[in-house]
C-alpha positions as MATLAB code, in Angstrom:
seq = 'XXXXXXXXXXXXXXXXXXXXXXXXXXXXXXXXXXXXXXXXXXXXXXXXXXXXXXXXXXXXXXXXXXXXXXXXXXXXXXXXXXXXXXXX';
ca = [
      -5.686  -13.195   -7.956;
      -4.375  -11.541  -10.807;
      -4.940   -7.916   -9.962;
      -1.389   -8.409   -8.082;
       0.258   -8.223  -11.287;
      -1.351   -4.885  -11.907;
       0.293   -3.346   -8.530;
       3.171   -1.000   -9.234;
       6.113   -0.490   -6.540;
       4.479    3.178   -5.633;
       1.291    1.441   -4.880;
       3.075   -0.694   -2.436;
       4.659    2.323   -0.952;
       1.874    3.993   -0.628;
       0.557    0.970    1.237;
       3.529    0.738    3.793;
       3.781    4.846    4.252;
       0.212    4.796    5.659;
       0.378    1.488    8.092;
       3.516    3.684    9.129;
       1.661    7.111   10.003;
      -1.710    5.994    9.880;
      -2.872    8.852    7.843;
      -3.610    8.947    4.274;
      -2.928   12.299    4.000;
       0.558   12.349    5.692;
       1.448    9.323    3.504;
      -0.171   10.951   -0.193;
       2.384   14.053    0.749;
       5.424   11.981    2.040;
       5.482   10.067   -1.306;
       4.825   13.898   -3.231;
       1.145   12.767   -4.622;
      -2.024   13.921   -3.727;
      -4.518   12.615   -1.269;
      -6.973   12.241   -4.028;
      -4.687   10.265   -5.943;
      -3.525    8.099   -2.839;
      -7.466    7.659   -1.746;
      -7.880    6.270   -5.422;
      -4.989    3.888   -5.508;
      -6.211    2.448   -2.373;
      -9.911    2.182   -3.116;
      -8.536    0.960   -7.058;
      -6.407   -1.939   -4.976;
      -9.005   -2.967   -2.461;
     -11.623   -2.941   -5.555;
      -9.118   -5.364   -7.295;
      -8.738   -7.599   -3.976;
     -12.050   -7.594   -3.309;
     -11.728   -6.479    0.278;
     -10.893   -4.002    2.562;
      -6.880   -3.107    3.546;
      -7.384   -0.724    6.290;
      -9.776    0.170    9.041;
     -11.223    3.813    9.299;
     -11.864    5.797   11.993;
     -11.732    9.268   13.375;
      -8.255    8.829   14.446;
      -6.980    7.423   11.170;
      -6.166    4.098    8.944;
      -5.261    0.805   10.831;
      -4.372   -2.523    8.635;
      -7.020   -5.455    8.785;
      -5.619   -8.732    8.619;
      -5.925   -8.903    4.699;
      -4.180   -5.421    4.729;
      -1.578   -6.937    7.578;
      -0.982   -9.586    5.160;
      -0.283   -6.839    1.967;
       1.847   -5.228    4.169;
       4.244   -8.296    5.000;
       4.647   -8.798    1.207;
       5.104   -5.597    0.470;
       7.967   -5.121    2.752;
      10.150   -8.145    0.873;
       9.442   -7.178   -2.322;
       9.952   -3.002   -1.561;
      13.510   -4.272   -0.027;
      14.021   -6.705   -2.663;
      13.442   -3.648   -5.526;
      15.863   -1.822   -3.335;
      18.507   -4.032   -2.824;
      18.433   -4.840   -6.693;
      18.764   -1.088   -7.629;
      21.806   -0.925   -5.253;
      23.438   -3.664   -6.756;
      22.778   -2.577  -10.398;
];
């Protein structure tokens, strides 16, 4: 699985802003990017994983349970990046 090493802290973000709202749009202009650009880092990650992150429907974006799993990691390592810039 080495597309992990290609992820980028704004990818994970971007990941953990949408599970939060549920809309890719909402999250693209919370972060300040564009929903084109958000809609291709999340098709570019799930094309690396091989799978799908998120349900879509009418009402929004829901994690599956490979995207559940992204999430979980992505919360310790956003907090760890965090807690590393407070303490530098």
């Amino acid at each position: 699985m080495n597309f992990t090493r290609q992820l980028k802290p704004a990818h994970l973000q971007l990941l953990l802003k949408i599970a939060e709202v549920g809309q890719l749009q909402i999250a693209a202009s919370a972060l300040a990017i564009s929903q084109p650009a958000a809609s291709r880092i999340v098709a570019d990650i799930e094309a690396r994983a091989q799978t799908t992150l998120f349900y879509r429907s009418p009402k929004g974006l829901e994690p599956t349970p490979v995207g559940e799993t992204f999430l979980r990691h992505a919360r310790v390592i956003v907090a760890e990046l965090d807690s590393l810039q407070k303490e530098v």
